[in-house]
mmCIF file with all atom_site columns, C-alpha atoms and ligand atoms in Angstrom:
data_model
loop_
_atom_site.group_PDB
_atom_site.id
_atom_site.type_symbol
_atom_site.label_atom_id
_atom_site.label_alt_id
_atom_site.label_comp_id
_atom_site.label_asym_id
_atom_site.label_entity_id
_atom_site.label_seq_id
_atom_site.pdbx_PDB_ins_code
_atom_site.Cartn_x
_atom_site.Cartn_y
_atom_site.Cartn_z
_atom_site.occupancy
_atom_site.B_iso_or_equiv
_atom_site.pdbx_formal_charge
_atom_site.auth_seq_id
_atom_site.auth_comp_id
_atom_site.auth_asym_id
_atom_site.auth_atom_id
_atom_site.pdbx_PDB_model_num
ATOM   1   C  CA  . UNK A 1 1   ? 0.000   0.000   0.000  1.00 55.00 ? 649  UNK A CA  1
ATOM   2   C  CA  . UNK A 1 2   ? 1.335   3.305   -0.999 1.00 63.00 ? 650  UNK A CA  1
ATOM   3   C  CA  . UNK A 1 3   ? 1.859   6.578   1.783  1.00 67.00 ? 651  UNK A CA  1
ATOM   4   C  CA  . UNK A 1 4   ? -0.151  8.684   0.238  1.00 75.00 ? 652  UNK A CA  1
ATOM   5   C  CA  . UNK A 1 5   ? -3.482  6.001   -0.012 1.00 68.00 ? 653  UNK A CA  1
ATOM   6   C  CA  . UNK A 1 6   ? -2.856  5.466   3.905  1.00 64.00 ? 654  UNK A CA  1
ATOM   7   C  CA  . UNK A 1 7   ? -2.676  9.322   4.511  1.00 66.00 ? 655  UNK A CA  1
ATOM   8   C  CA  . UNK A 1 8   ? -6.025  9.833   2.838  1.00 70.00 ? 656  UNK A CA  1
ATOM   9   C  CA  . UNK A 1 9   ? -7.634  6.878   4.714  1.00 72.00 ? 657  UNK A CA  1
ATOM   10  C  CA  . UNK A 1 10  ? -6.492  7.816   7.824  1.00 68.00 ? 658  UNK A CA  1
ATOM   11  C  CA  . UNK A 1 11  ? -10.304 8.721   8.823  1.00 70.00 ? 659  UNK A CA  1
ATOM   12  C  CA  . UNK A 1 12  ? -11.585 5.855   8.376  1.00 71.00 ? 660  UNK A CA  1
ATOM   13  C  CA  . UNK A 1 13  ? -8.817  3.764   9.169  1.00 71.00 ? 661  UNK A CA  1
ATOM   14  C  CA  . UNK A 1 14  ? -7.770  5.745   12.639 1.00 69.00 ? 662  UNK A CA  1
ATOM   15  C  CA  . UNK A 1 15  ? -11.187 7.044   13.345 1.00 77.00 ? 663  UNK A CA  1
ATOM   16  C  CA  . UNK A 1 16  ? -14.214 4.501   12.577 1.00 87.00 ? 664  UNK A CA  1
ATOM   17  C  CA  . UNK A 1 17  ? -15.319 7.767   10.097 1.00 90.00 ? 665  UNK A CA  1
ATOM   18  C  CA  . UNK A 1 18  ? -18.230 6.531   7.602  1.00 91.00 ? 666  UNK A CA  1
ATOM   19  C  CA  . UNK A 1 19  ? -20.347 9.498   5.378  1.00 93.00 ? 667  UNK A CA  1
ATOM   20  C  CA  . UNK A 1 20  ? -24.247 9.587   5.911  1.00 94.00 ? 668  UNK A CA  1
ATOM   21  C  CA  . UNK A 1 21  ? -26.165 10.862  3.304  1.00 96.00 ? 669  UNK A CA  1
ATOM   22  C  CA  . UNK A 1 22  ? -27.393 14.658  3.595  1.00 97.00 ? 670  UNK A CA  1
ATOM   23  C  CA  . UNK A 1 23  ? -30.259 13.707  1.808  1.00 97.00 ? 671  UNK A CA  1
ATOM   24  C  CA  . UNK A 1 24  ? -32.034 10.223  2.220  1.00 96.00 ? 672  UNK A CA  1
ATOM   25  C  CA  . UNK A 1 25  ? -29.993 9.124   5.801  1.00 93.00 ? 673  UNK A CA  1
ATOM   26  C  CA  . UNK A 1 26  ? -27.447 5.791   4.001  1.00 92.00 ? 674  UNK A CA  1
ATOM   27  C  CA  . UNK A 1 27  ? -24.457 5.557   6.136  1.00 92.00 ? 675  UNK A CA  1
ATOM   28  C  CA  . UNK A 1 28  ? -21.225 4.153   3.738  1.00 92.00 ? 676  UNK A CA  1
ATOM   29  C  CA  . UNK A 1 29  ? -18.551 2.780   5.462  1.00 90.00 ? 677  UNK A CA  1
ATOM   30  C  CA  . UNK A 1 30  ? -15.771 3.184   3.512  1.00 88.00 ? 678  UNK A CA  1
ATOM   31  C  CA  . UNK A 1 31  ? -17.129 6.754   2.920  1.00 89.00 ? 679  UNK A CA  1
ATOM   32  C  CA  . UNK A 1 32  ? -17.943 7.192   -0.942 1.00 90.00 ? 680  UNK A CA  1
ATOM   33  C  CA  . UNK A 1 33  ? -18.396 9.939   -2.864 1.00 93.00 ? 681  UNK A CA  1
ATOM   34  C  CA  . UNK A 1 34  ? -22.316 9.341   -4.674 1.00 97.00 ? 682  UNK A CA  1
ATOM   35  C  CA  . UNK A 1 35  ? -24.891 8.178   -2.668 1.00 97.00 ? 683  UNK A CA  1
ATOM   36  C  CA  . UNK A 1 36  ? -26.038 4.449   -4.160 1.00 96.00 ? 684  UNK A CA  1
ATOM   37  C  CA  . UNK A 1 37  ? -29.714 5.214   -3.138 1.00 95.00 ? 685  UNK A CA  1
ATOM   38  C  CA  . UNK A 1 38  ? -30.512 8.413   -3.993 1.00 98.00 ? 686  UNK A CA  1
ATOM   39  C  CA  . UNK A 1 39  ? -27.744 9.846   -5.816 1.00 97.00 ? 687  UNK A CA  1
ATOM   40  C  CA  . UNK A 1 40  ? -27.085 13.106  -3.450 1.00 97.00 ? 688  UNK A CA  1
ATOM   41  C  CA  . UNK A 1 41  ? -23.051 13.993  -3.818 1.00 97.00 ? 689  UNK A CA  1
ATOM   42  C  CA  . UNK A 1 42  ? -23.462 15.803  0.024  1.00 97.00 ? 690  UNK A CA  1
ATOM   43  C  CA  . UNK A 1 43  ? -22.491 13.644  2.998  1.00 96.00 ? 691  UNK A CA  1
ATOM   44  C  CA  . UNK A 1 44  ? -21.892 14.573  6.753  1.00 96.00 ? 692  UNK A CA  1
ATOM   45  C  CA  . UNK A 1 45  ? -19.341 12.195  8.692  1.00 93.00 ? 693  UNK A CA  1
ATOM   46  C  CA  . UNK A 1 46  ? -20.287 10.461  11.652 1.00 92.00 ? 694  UNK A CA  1
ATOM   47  C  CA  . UNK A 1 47  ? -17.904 8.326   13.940 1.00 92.00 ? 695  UNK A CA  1
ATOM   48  C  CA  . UNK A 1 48  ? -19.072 4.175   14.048 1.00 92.00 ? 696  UNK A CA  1
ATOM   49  C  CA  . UNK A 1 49  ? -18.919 2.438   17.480 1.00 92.00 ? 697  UNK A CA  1
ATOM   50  C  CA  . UNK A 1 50  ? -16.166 0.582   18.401 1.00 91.00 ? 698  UNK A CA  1
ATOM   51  C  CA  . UNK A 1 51  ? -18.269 -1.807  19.278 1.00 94.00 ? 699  UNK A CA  1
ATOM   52  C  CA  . UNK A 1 52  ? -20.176 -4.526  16.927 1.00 96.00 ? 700  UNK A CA  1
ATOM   53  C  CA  . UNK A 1 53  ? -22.054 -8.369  16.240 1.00 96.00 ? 701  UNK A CA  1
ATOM   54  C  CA  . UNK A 1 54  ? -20.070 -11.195 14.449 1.00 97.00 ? 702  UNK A CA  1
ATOM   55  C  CA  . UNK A 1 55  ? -22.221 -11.939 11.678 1.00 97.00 ? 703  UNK A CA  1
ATOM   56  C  CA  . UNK A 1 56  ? -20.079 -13.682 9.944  1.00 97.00 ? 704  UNK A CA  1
ATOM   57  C  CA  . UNK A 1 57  ? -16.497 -15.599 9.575  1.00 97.00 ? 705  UNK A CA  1
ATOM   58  C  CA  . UNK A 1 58  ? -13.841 -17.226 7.483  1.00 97.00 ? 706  UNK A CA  1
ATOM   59  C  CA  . UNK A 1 59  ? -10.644 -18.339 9.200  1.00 97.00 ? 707  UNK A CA  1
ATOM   60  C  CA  . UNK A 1 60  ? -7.670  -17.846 6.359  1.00 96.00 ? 708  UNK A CA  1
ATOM   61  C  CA  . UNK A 1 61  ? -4.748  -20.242 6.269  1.00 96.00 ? 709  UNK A CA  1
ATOM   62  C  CA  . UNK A 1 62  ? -3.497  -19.525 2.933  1.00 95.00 ? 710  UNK A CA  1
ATOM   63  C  CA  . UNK A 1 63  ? -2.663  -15.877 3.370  1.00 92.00 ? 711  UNK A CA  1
ATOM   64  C  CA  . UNK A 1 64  ? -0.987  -13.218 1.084  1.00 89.00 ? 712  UNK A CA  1
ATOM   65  C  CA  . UNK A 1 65  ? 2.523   -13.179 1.636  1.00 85.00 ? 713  UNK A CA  1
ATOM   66  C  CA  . UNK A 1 66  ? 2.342   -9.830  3.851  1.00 80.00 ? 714  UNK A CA  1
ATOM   67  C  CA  . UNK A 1 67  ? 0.004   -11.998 5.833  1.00 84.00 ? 715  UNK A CA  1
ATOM   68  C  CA  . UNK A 1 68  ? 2.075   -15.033 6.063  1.00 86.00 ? 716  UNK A CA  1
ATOM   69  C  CA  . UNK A 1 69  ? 3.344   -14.853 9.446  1.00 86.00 ? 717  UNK A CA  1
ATOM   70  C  CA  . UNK A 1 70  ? -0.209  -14.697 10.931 1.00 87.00 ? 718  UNK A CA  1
ATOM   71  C  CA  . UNK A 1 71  ? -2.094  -17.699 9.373  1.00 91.00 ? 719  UNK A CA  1
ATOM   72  C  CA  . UNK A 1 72  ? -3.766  -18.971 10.889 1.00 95.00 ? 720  UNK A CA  1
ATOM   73  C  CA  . UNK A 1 73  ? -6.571  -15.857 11.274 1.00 95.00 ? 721  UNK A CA  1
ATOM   74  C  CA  . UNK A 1 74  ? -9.906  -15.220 11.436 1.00 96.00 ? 722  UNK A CA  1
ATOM   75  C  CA  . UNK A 1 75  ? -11.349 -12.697 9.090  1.00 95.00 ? 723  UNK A CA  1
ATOM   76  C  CA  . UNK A 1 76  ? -15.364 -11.243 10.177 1.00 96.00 ? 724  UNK A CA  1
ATOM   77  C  CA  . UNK A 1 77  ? -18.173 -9.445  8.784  1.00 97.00 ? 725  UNK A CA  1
ATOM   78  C  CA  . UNK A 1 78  ? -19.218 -7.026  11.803 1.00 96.00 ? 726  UNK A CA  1
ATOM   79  C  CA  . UNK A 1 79  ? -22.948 -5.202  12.269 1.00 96.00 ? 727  UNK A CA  1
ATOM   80  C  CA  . UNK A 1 80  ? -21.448 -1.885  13.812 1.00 94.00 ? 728  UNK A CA  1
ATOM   81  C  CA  . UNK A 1 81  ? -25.093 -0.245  13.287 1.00 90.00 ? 729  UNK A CA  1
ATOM   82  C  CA  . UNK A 1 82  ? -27.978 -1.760  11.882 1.00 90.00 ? 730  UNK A CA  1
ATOM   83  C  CA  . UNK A 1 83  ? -27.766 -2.467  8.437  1.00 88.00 ? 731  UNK A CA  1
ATOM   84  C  CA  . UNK A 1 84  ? -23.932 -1.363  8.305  1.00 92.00 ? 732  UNK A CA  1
ATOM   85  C  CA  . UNK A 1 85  ? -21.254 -4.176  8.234  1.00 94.00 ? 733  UNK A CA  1
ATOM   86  C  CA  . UNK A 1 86  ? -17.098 -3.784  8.273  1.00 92.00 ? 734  UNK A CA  1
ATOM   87  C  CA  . UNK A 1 87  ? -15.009 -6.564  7.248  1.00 93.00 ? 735  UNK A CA  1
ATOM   88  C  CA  . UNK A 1 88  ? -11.944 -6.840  9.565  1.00 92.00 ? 736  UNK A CA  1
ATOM   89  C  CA  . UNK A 1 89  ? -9.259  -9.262  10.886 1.00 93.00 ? 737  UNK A CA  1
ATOM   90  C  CA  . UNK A 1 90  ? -10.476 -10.650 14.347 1.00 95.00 ? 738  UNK A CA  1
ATOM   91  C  CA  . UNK A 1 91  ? -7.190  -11.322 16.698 1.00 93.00 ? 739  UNK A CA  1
ATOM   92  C  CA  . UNK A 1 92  ? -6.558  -12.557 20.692 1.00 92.00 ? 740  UNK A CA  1
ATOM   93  C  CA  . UNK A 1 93  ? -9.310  -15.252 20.008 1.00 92.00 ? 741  UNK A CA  1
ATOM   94  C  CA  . UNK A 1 94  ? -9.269  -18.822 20.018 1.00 92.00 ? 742  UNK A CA  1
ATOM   95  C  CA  . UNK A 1 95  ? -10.280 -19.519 16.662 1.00 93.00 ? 743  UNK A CA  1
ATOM   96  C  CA  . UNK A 1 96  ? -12.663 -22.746 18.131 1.00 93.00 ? 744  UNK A CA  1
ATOM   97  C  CA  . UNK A 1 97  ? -14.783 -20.496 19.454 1.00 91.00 ? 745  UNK A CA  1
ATOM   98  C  CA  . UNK A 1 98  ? -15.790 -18.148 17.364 1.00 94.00 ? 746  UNK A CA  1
ATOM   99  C  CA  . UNK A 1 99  ? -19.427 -17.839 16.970 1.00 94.00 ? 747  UNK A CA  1
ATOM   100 C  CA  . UNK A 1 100 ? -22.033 -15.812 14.562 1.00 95.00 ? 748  UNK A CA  1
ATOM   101 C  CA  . UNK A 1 101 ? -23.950 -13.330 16.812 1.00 95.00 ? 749  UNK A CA  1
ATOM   102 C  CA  . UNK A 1 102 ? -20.973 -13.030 19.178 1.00 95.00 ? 750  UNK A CA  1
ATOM   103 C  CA  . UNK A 1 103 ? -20.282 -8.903  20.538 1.00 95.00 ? 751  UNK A CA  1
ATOM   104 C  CA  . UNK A 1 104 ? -16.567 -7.827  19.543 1.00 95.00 ? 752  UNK A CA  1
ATOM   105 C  CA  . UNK A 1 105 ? -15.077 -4.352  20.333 1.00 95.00 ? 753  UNK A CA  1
ATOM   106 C  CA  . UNK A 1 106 ? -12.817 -3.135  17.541 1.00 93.00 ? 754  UNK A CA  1
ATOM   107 C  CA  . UNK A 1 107 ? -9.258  -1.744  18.471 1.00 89.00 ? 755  UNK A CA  1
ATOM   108 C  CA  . UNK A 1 108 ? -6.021  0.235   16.827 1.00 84.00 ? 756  UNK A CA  1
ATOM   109 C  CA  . UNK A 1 109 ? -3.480  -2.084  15.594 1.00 82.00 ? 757  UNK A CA  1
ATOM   110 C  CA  . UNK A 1 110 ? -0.848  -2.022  13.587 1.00 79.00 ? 758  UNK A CA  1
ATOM   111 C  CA  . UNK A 1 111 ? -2.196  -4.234  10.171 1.00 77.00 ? 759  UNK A CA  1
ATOM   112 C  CA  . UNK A 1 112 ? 1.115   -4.369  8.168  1.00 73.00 ? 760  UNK A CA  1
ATOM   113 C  CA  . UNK A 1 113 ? 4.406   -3.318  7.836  1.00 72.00 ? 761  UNK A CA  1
ATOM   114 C  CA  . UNK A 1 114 ? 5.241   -2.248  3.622  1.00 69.00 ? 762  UNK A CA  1
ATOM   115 C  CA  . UNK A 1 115 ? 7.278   -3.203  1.724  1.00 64.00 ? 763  UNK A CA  1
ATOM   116 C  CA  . UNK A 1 116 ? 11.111  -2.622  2.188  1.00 69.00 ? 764  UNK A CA  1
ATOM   117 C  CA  . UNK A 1 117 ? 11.020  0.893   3.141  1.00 71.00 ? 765  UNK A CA  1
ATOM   118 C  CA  . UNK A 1 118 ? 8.472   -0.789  6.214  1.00 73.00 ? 766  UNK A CA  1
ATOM   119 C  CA  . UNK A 1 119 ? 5.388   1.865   6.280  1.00 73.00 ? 767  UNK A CA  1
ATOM   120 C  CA  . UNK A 1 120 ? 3.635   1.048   9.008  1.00 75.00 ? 768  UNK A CA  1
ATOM   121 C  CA  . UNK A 1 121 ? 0.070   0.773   7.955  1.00 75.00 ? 769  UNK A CA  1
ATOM   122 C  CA  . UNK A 1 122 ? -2.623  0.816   11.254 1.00 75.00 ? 770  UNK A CA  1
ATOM   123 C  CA  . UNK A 1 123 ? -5.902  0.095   11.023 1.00 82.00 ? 771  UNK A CA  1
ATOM   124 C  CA  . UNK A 1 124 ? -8.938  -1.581  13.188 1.00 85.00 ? 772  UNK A CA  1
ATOM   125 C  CA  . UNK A 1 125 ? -8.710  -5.019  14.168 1.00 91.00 ? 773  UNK A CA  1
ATOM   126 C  CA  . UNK A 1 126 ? -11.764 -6.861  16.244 1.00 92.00 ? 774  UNK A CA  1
ATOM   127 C  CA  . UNK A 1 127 ? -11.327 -9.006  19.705 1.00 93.00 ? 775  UNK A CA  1
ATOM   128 C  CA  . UNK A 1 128 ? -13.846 -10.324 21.330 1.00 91.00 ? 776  UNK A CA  1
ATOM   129 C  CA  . UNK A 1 129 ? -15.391 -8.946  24.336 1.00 87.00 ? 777  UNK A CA  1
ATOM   130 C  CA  . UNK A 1 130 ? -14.855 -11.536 26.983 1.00 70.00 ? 778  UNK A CA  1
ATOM   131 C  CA  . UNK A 1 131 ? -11.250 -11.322 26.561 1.00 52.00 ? 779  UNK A CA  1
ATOM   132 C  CA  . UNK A 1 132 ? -11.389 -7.768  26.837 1.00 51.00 ? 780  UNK A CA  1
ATOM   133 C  CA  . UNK A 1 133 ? -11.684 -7.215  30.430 1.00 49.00 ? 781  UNK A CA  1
ATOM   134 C  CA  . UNK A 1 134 ? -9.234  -10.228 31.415 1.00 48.00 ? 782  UNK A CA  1
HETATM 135 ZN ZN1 . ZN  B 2 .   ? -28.840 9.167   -0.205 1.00 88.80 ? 2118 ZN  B ZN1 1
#
């Protein structure tokens, strides 16, 4: 991933930022530039809990190579509001017991290092809540 593409997604990679249509109320998450319902161009930004339910889960044990050292790991779809989901790597779990409809806050981590230069790219990563207080 290239500097500049992690500058400008620093708000919604640092800061949970999604765009709700002005007009007709659609939250996007990434924020995009046309609303896909009514077409409006004018968006406010609102901040997404850190907070969401596991919908959904793959575990991946053929990564990408930048991913290598990390297989095996659990990939979700997470409800953060209704009807919005983010896709996200899920760490500090036992993979066994992962379950649909489980509650997982979503934290700063660092996602990857780049390349040879070694960018450090951060982003949200999900844990589940029970270990959270341990
Ligand atoms: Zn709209």
């Amino acid at each position: 991933m290239f500097p500049a593409k992690i500058w400008r997604e620093f708000p919604q990679r640092y800061r949970l930022e999604a765009a709700k249509c002005k007009k007709c109320g659609k939250t996007f998450f990434p924020p995009r530039l046309v609303c896909n319902s009514c077409f409006h161009r004018e968006f406010e930004s609102i901040k997404l809990p850190w907070e969401g339910t596991l919908v959904t889960y793959t575990i991946i044990r053929t990564p990408p190579s930048s991913f290598s050292d990390q297989a095996p790991y659990a990939v979700g779809i997470i409800e953060v509001v209704p009807g919005l989901k983010i896709t996200c790597q899920i760490v500090d779990v036992d993979l066994d017991k992962l379950a649909s409809g489980q509650k997982l806050f979503l934290e700063f981590r660092l996602i990857q290092k780049d390349g040879k230069q070694g960018v450090l790219c951060y982003g949200y990563k999900a844990v589940p809540v029970a270990d959270y207080n341990s």
